[in-house]
mmCIF file of C-alpha atoms in Angstrom:
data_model
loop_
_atom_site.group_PDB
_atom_site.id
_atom_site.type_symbol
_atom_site.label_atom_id
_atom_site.label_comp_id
_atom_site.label_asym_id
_atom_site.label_seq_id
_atom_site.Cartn_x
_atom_site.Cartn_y
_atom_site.Cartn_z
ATOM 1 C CA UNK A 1 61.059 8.619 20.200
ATOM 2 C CA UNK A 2 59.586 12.146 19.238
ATOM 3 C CA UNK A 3 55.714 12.319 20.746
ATOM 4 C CA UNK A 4 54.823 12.396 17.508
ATOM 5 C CA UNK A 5 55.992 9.203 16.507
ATOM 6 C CA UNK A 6 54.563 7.393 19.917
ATOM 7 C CA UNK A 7 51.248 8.575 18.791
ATOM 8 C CA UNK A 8 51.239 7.174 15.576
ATOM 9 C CA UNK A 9 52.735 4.144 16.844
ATOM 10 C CA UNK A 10 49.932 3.732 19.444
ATOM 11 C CA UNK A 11 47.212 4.396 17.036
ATOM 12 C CA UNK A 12 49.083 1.505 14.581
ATOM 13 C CA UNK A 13 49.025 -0.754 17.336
ATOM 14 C CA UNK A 14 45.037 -0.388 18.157
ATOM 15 C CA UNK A 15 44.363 -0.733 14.262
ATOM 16 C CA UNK A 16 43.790 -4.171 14.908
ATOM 17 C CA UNK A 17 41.505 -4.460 18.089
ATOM 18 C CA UNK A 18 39.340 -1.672 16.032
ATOM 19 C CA UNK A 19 39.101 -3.599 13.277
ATOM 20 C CA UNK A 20 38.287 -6.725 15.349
ATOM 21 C CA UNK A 21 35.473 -4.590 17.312
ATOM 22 C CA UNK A 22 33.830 -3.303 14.217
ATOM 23 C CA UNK A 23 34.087 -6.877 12.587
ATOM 24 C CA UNK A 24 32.554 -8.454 15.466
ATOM 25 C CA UNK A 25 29.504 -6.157 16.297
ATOM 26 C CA UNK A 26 26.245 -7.435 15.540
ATOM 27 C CA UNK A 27 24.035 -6.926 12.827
ATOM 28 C CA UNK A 28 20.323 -5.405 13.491
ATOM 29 C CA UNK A 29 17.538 -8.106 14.267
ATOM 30 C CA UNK A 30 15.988 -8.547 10.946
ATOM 31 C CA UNK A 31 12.573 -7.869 12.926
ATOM 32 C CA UNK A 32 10.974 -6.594 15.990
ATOM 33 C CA UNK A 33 8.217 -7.353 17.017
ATOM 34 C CA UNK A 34 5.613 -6.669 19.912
ATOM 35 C CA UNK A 35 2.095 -7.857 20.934
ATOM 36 C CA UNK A 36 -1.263 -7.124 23.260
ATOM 37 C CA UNK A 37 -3.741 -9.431 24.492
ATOM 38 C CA UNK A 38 -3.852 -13.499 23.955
ATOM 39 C CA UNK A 39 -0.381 -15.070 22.511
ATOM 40 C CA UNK A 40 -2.381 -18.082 22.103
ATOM 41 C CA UNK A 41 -3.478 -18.918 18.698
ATOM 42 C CA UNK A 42 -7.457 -17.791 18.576
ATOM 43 C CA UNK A 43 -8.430 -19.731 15.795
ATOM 44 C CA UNK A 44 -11.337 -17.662 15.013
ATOM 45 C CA UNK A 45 -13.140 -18.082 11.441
ATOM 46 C CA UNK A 46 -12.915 -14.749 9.183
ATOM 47 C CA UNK A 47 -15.132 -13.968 7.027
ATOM 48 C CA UNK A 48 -12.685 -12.045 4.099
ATOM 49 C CA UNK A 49 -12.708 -8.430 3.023
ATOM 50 C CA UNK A 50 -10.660 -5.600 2.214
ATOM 51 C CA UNK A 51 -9.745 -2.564 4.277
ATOM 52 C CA UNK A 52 -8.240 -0.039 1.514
ATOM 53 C CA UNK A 53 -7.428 2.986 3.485
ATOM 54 C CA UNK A 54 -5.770 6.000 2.229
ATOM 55 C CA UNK A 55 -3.845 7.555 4.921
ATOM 56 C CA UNK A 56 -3.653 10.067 8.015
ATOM 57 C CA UNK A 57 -5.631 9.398 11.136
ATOM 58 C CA UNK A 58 -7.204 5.956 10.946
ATOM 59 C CA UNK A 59 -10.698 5.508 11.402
ATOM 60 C CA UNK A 60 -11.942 3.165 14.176
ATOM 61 C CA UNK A 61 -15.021 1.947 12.255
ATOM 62 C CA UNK A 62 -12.669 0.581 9.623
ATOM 63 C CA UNK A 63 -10.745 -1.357 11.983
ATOM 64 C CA UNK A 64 -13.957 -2.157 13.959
ATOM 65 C CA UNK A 65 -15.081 -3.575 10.521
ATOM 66 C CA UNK A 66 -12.013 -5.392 10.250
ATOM 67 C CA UNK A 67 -12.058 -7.000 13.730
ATOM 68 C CA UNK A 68 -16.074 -8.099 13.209
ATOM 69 C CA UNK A 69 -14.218 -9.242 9.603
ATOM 70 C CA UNK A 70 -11.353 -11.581 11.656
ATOM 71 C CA UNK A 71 -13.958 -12.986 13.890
ATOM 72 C CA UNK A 72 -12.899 -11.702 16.695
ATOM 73 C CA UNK A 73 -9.443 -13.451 16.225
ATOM 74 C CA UNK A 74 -5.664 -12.379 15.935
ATOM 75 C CA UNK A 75 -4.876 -9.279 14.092
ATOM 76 C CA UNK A 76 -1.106 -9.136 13.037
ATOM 77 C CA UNK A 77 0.285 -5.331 11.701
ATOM 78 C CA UNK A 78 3.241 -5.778 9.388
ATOM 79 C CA UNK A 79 5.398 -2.431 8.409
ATOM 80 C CA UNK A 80 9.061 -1.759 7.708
ATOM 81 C CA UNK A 81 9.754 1.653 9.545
ATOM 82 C CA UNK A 82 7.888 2.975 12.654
ATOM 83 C CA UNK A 83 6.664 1.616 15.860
ATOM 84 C CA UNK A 84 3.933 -0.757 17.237
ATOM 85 C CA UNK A 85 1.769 1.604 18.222
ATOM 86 C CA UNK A 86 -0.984 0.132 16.316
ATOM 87 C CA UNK A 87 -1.385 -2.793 18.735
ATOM 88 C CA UNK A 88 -2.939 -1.034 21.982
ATOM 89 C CA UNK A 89 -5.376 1.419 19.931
ATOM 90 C CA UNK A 90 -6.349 -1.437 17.655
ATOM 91 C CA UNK A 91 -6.786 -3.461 21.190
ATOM 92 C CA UNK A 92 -8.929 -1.050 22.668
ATOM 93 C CA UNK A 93 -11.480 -0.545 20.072
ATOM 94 C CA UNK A 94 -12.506 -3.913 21.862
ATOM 95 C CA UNK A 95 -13.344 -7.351 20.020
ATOM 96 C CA UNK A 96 -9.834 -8.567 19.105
ATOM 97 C CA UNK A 97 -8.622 -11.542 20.791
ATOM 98 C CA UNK A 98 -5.102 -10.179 19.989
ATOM 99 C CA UNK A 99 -2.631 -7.039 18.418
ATOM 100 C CA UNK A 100 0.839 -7.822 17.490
ATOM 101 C CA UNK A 101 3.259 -5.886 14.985
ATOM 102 C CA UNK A 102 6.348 -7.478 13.106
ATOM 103 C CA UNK A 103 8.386 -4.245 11.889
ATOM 104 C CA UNK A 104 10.460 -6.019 8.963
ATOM 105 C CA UNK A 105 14.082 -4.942 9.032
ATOM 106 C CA UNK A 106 15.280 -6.244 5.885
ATOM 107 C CA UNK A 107 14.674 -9.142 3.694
ATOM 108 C CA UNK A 108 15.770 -11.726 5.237
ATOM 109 C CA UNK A 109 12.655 -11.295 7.968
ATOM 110 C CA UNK A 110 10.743 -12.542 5.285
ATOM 111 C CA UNK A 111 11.436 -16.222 5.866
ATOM 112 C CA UNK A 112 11.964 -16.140 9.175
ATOM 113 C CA UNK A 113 10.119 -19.007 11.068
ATOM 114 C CA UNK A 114 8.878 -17.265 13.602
ATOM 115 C CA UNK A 115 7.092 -14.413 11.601
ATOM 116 C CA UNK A 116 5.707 -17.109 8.962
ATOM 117 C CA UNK A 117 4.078 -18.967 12.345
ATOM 118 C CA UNK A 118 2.422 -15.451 13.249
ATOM 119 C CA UNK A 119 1.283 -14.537 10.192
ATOM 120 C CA UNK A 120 -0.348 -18.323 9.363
ATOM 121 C CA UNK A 121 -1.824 -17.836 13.104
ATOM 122 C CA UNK A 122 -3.859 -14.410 12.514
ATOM 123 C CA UNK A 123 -7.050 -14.150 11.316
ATOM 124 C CA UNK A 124 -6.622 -10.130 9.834
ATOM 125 C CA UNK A 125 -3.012 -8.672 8.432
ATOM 126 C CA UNK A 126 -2.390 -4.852 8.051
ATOM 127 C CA UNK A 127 -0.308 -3.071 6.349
ATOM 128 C CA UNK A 128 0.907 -0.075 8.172
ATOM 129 C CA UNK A 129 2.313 3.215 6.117
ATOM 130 C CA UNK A 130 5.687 4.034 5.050
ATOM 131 C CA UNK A 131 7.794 3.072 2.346
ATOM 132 C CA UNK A 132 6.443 0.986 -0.769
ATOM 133 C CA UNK A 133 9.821 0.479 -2.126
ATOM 134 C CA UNK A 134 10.603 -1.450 1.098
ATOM 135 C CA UNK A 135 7.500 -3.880 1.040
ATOM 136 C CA UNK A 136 8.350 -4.462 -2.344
ATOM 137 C CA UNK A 137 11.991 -5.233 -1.796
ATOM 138 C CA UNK A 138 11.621 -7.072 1.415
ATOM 139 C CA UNK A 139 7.969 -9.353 0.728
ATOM 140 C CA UNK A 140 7.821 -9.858 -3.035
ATOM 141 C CA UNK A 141 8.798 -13.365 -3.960
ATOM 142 C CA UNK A 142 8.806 -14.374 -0.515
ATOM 143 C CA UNK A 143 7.299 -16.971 1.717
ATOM 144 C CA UNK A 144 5.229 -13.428 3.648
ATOM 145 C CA UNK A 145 3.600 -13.203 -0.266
ATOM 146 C CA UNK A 146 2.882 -16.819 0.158
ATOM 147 C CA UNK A 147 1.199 -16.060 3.394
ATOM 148 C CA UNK A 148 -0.639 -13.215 2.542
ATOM 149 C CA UNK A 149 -1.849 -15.145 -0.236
ATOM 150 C CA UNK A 150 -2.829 -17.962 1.777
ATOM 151 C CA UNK A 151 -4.798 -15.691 4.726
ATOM 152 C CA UNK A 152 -7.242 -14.453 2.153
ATOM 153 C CA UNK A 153 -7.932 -17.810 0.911
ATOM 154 C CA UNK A 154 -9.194 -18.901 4.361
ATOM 155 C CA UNK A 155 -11.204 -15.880 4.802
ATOM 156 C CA UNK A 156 -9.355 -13.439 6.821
ATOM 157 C CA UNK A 157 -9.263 -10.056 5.747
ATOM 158 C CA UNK A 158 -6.190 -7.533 4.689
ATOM 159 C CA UNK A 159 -5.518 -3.774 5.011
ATOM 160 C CA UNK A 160 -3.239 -1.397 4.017
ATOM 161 C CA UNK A 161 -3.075 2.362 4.825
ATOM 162 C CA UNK A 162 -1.098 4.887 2.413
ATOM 163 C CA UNK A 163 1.878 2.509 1.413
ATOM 164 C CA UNK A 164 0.712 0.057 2.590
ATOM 165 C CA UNK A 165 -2.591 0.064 0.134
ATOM 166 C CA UNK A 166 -0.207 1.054 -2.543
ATOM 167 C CA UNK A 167 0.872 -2.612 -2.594
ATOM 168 C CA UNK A 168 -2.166 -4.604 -2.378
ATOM 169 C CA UNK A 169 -3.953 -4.498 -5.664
ATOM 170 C CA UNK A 170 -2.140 -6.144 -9.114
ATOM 171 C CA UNK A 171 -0.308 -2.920 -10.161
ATOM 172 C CA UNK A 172 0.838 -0.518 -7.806
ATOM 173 C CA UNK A 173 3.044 2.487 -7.480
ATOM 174 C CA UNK A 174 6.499 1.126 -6.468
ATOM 175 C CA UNK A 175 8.043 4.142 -5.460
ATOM 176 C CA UNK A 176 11.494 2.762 -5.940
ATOM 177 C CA UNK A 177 13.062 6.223 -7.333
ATOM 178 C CA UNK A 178 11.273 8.090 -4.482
ATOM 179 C CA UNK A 179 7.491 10.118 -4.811
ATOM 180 C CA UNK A 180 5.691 11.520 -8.065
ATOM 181 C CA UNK A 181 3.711 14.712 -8.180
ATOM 182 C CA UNK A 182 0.929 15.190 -10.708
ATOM 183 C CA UNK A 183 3.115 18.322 -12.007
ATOM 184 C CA UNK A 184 5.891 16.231 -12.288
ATOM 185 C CA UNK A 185 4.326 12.841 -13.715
ATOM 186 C CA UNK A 186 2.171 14.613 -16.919
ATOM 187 C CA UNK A 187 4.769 16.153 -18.680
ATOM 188 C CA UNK A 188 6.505 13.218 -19.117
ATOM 189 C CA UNK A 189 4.864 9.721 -18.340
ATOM 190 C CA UNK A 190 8.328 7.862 -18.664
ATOM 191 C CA UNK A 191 10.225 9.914 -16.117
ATOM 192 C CA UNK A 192 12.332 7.903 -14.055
ATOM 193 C CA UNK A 193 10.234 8.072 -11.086
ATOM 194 C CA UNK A 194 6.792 6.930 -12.874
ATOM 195 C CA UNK A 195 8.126 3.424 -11.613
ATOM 196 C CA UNK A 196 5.040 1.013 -11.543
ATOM 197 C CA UNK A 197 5.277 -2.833 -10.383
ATOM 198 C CA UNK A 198 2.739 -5.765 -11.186
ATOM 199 C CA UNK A 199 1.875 -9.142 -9.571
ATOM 200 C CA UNK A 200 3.564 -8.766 -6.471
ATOM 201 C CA UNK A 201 0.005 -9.609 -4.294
ATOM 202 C CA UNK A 202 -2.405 -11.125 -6.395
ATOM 203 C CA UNK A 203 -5.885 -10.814 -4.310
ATOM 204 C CA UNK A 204 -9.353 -11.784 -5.559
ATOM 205 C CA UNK A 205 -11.668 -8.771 -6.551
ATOM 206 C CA UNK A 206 -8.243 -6.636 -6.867
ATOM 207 C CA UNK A 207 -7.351 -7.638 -10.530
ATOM 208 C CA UNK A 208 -6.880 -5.455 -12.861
ATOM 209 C CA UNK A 209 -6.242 -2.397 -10.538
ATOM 210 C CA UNK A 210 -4.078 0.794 -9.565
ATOM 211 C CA UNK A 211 -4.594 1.587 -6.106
ATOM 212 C CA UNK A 212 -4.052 5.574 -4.996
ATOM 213 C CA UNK A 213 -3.628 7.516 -1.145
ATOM 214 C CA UNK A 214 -4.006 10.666 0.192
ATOM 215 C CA UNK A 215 -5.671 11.442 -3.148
ATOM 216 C CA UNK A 216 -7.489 14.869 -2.819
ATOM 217 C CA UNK A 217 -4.942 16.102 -0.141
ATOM 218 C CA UNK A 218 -1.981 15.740 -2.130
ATOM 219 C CA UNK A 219 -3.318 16.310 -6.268
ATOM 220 C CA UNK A 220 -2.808 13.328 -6.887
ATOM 221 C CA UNK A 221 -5.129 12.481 -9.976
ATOM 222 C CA UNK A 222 -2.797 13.899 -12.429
ATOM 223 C CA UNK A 223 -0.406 11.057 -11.535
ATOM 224 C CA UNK A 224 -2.691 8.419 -11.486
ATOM 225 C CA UNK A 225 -4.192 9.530 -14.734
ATOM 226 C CA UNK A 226 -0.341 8.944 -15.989
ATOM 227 C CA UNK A 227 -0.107 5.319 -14.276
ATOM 228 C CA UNK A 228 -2.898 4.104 -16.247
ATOM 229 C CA UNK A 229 -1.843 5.717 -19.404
ATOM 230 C CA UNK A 230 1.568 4.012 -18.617
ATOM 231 C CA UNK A 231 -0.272 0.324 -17.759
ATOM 232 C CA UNK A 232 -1.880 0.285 -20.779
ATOM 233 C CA UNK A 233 0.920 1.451 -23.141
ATOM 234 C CA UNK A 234 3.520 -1.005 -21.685
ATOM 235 C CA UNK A 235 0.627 -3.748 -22.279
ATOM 236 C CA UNK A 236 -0.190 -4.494 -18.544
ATOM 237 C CA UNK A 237 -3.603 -4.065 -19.474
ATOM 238 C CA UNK A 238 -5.845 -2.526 -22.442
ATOM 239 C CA UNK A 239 -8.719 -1.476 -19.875
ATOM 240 C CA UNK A 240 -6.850 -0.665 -16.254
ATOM 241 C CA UNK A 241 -8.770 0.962 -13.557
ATOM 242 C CA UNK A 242 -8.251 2.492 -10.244
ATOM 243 C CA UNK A 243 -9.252 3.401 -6.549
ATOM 244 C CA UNK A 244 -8.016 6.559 -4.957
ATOM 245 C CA UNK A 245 -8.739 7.152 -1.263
ATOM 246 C CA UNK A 246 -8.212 10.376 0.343
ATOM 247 C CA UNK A 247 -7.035 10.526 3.889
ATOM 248 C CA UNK A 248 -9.059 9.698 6.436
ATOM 249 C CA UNK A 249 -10.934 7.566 4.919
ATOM 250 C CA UNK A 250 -11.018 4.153 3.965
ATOM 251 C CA UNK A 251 -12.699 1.661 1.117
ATOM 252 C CA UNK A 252 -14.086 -1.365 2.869
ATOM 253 C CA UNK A 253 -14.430 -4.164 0.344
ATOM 254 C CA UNK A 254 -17.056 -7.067 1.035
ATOM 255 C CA UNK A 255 -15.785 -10.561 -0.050
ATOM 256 C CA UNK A 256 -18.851 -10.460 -2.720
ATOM 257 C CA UNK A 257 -16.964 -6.792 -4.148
ATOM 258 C CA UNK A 258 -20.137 -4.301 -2.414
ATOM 259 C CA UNK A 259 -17.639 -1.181 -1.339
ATOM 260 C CA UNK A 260 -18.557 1.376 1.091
ATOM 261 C CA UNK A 261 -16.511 3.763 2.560
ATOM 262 C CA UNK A 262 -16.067 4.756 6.177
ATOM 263 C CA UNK A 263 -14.324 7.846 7.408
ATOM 264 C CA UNK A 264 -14.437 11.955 6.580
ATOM 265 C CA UNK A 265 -14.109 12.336 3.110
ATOM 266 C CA UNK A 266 -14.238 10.521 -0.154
ATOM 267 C CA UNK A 267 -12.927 7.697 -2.612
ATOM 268 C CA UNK A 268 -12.707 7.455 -6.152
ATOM 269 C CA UNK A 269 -13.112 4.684 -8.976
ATOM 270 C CA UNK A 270 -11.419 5.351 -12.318
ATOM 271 C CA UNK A 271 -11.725 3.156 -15.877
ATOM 272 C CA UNK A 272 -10.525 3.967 -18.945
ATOM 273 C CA UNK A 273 -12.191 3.670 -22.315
ATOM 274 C CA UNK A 274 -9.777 3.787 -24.746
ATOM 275 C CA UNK A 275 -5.928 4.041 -24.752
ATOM 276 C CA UNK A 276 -3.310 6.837 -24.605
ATOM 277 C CA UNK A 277 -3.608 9.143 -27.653
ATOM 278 C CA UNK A 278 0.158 10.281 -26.608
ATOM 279 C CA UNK A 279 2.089 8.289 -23.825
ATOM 280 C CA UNK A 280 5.433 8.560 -24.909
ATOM 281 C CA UNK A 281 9.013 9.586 -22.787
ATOM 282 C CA UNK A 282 9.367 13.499 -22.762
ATOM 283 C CA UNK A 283 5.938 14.622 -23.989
ATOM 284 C CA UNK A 284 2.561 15.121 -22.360
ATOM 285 C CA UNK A 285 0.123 13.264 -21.882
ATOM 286 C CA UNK A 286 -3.052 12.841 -23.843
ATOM 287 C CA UNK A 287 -5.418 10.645 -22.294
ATOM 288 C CA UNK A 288 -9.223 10.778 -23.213
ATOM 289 C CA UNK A 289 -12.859 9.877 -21.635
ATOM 290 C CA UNK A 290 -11.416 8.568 -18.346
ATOM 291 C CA UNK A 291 -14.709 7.784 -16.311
ATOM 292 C CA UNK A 292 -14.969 8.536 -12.267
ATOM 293 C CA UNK A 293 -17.457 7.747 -9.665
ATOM 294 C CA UNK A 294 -16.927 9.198 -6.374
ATOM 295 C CA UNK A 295 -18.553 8.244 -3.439
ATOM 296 C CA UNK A 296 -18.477 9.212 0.699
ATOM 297 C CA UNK A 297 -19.915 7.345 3.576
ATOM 298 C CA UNK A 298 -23.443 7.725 1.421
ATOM 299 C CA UNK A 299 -22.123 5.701 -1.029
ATOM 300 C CA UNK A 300 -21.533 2.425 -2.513
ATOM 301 C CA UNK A 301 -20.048 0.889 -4.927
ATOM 302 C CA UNK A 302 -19.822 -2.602 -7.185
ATOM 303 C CA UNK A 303 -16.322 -3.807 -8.067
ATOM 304 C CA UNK A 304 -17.404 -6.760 -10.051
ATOM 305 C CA UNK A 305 -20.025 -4.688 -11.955
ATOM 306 C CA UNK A 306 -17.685 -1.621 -11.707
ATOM 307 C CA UNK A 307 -20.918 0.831 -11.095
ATOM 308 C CA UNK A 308 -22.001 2.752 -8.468
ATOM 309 C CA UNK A 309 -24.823 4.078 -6.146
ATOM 310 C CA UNK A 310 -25.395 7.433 -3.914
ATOM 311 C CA UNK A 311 -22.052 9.326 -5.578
ATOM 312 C CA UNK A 312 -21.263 11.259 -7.992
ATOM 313 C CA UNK A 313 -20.451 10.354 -11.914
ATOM 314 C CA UNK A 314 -17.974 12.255 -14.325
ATOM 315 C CA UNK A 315 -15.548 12.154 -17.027
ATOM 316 C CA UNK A 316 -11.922 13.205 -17.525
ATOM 317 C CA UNK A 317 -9.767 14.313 -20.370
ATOM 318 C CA UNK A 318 -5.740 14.676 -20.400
ATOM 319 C CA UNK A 319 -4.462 16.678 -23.259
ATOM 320 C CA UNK A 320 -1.270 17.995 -23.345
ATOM 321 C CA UNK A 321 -0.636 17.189 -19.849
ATOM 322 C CA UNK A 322 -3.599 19.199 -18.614
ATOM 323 C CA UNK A 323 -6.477 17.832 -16.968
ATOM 324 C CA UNK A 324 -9.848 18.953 -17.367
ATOM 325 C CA UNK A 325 -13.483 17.577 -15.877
ATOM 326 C CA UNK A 326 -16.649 17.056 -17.617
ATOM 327 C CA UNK A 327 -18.115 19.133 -14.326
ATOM 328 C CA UNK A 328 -15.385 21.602 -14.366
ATOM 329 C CA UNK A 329 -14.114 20.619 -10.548
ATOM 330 C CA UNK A 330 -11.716 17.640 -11.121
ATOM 331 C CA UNK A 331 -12.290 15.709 -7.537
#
C-alpha cells in the first residue's frame, strides 16, 4: 500500500476514538464558586438598603455601609465573568462574618441547589460588573430572581456595580446587541442596540426607574436621555425617571428612600415632564424639560419625594438629537 494510502487509512481508523473523546469530555461546571471567613450560616438580621454603584474602583465606605447594612452577616458576590477577588478585600474592610462569590456559568446555575442554599443563607448580595446581557439571560425567570426577591424582603441589602446596577431597578439597559454611545443612540432611538428590558428584579423604592454607570466618564446622558424617550413611547411608563452614577462612586439607598452618595464624584436623578415630541426609528430625538439634580458626597436626596438637598438643580432639552442644558454645562 502506497504511504499515502496507510495514512489515510490510519487517520480513518482513529475517526472513531476522536469522536468518542470529544463526545465524552465534560462540560464546564455551571458555577464556581469560592469563599473567606465563617461557612457557617451567620444568621445576622439586616436592616435593607441599596448599594447603586457605578463602576471603576469600589469604594470601601460603600461596602462598609453595606456590611453595617447585613448586620455583620454573610455577604454573597454573584457575577458571570471574572474572578472572586471581591471576597478577601470585602473581608478585610472588617465586620463581615463571611465573603463568598458564585461566578454563574450559564443558566442552568440558576437552579442549582447549592447556590439557592447560599444565596437564602446571606444577609447582603452583590452584583459584580460585566455583562448585562448575561444576568439577564442566566437569572431572569429563575429561582436566583426568586431569591433576590426574597433577601430584600427580610431586610438584607443588594448592590450592583456597572452591570451589575444596570439590572437592579424595573427597566434597565439589557445590552443584548452589545454597548450604546450617546452619538450613536440620538440619531436614532430605535437602533437595534437601544435594547431596554423591564421587570426582571422588581425591588421596593426602585419602581419606575432607569438605572445608568460610568455616567460622566463615558457621555453617557445622551443615551439615557434616549432610554426614557424610548420607555415612555413604547408605554412602559408616561413619567420614567433615572439614576446615573459616575465611577467611583456609589448611591447608597436607605430602606425609607434618603440617598447619599459615597465616593469621588457625583450621581444624577432624571424625570421627565412630558413625552417625546419625536421618538421615532431613524430620526432624532426631541425630548423636552427633562429635570436633573445632581448631588456628591454633600448631598442627599429623596426617592419617594423625588427632591433633593445640597446639589445642584437643572433642566435639559433634546432637539434634533442635540442636547443642551438650562446652565450651559450638561453634567
Amino acid at each position: 500500500m502506497p504511504p499515502s494510502m496507510k495514512l489515510a487509512a490510519a487517520v480513518l481508523a482513529a475517526l472513531p476514538l476522536l469522536v468518542q473523546s470529544q463526545a465524552a469530555a465534560p462540560s464546564p461546571d455551571p458555577f464556581t464558586h469560592a469563599l473567606v471567613g465563617n461557612a457557617a450560616d451567620a444568621q445576622a438580621k439586616g436592616t435593607g438598603g441599596y448599594v447603586l454603584a457605578g463602576g471603576g474602583t469600589d469604594q470601601p465606605d460603600a461596602f462598609n455601609w453595606m456590611i453595617a447594612r447585613a448586620g455583620g452577616g454573610d455577604i454573597v458576590i454573584i457575577r458571570a465573568s471574572g474572578s472572586d477577588a471581591y471576597n478577601k478585600w470585602i473581608f478585610a474592610l472588617g465586620g463581615a462574618d463571611s465573603v463568598e462569590t458564585i461566578i454563574f456559568r450559564n443558566r442552568e446555575a440558576a437552579s442549582d441547589p447549592f447556590v439557592l442554599d447560599r444565596l437564602r443563607k446571606a444577609e447582603a448580595v452583590f452584583i459584580a460588573g460585566g455583562d448585562q446581557s448575561r444576568y439577564v439571560n442566566y437569572w431572569k425567570g429563575t429561582p436566583v430572581e426568586d431569591e433576590l426577591h426574597a433577601l430584600v424582603a427580610r431586610g438584607g441589602p443588594i448592590g450592583g456595580t456597572s452591570a451589575g446596577l444596570a439590572i437592579l431597578a424595573e427597566f434597565g439597559f439589557g445590552a443584548r446587541e452589545g454597548g450604546i454611545t450617546s452619538k450613536e443612540a440620538l440619531p436614532d432611538p430605535f437602533g437595534k442596540s437601544v435594547a431596554l428590558d423591564r421587570d426582571f428584579l422588581a425591588l421596593p423604592g426602585l419602581e419606575n426607574l432607569i438605572t445608568d454607570t460610568h455616567f460622566v466618564e463615558r457621555d453617557r446622558l445622551g443615551r439615557l436621555l434616549v432610554f426614557l424617550a424610548r420607555i415612555q413611547r413604547d408605554g412602559w411608563s408616561a413619567t420614567p425617571r433615572a439614576i446615573a452614577v459616575d465611577r467611583e462612586t456609589a448611591v447608597l439607598v436607605e430602606p425609607s428612600g434618603k440617598a447619599t452618595v459615597a465616593g469621588k464624584n457625583t450621581a444624577y436623578f432624571l424625570s421627565t415632564t412630558a413625552a417625546p415630541e419625536v421618538c421615532e426609528a431613524g430620526k432624532p430625538l426631541t425630548l423636552r424639560g427633562v429635570n436633573v439634580y445632581r448631588i456628591n458626597a454633600s448631598g442627599t436626596f429623596d426617592l419617594p419625594a423625588w427632591r433633593g438637598s445640597g446639589g445642584l438643580a437643572y433642566s435639559l432639552d433634546a432637539v434634533n438629537g442635540v442636547v443642551t442644558s438650562s446652565r450651559g454645562e450638561l453634567y
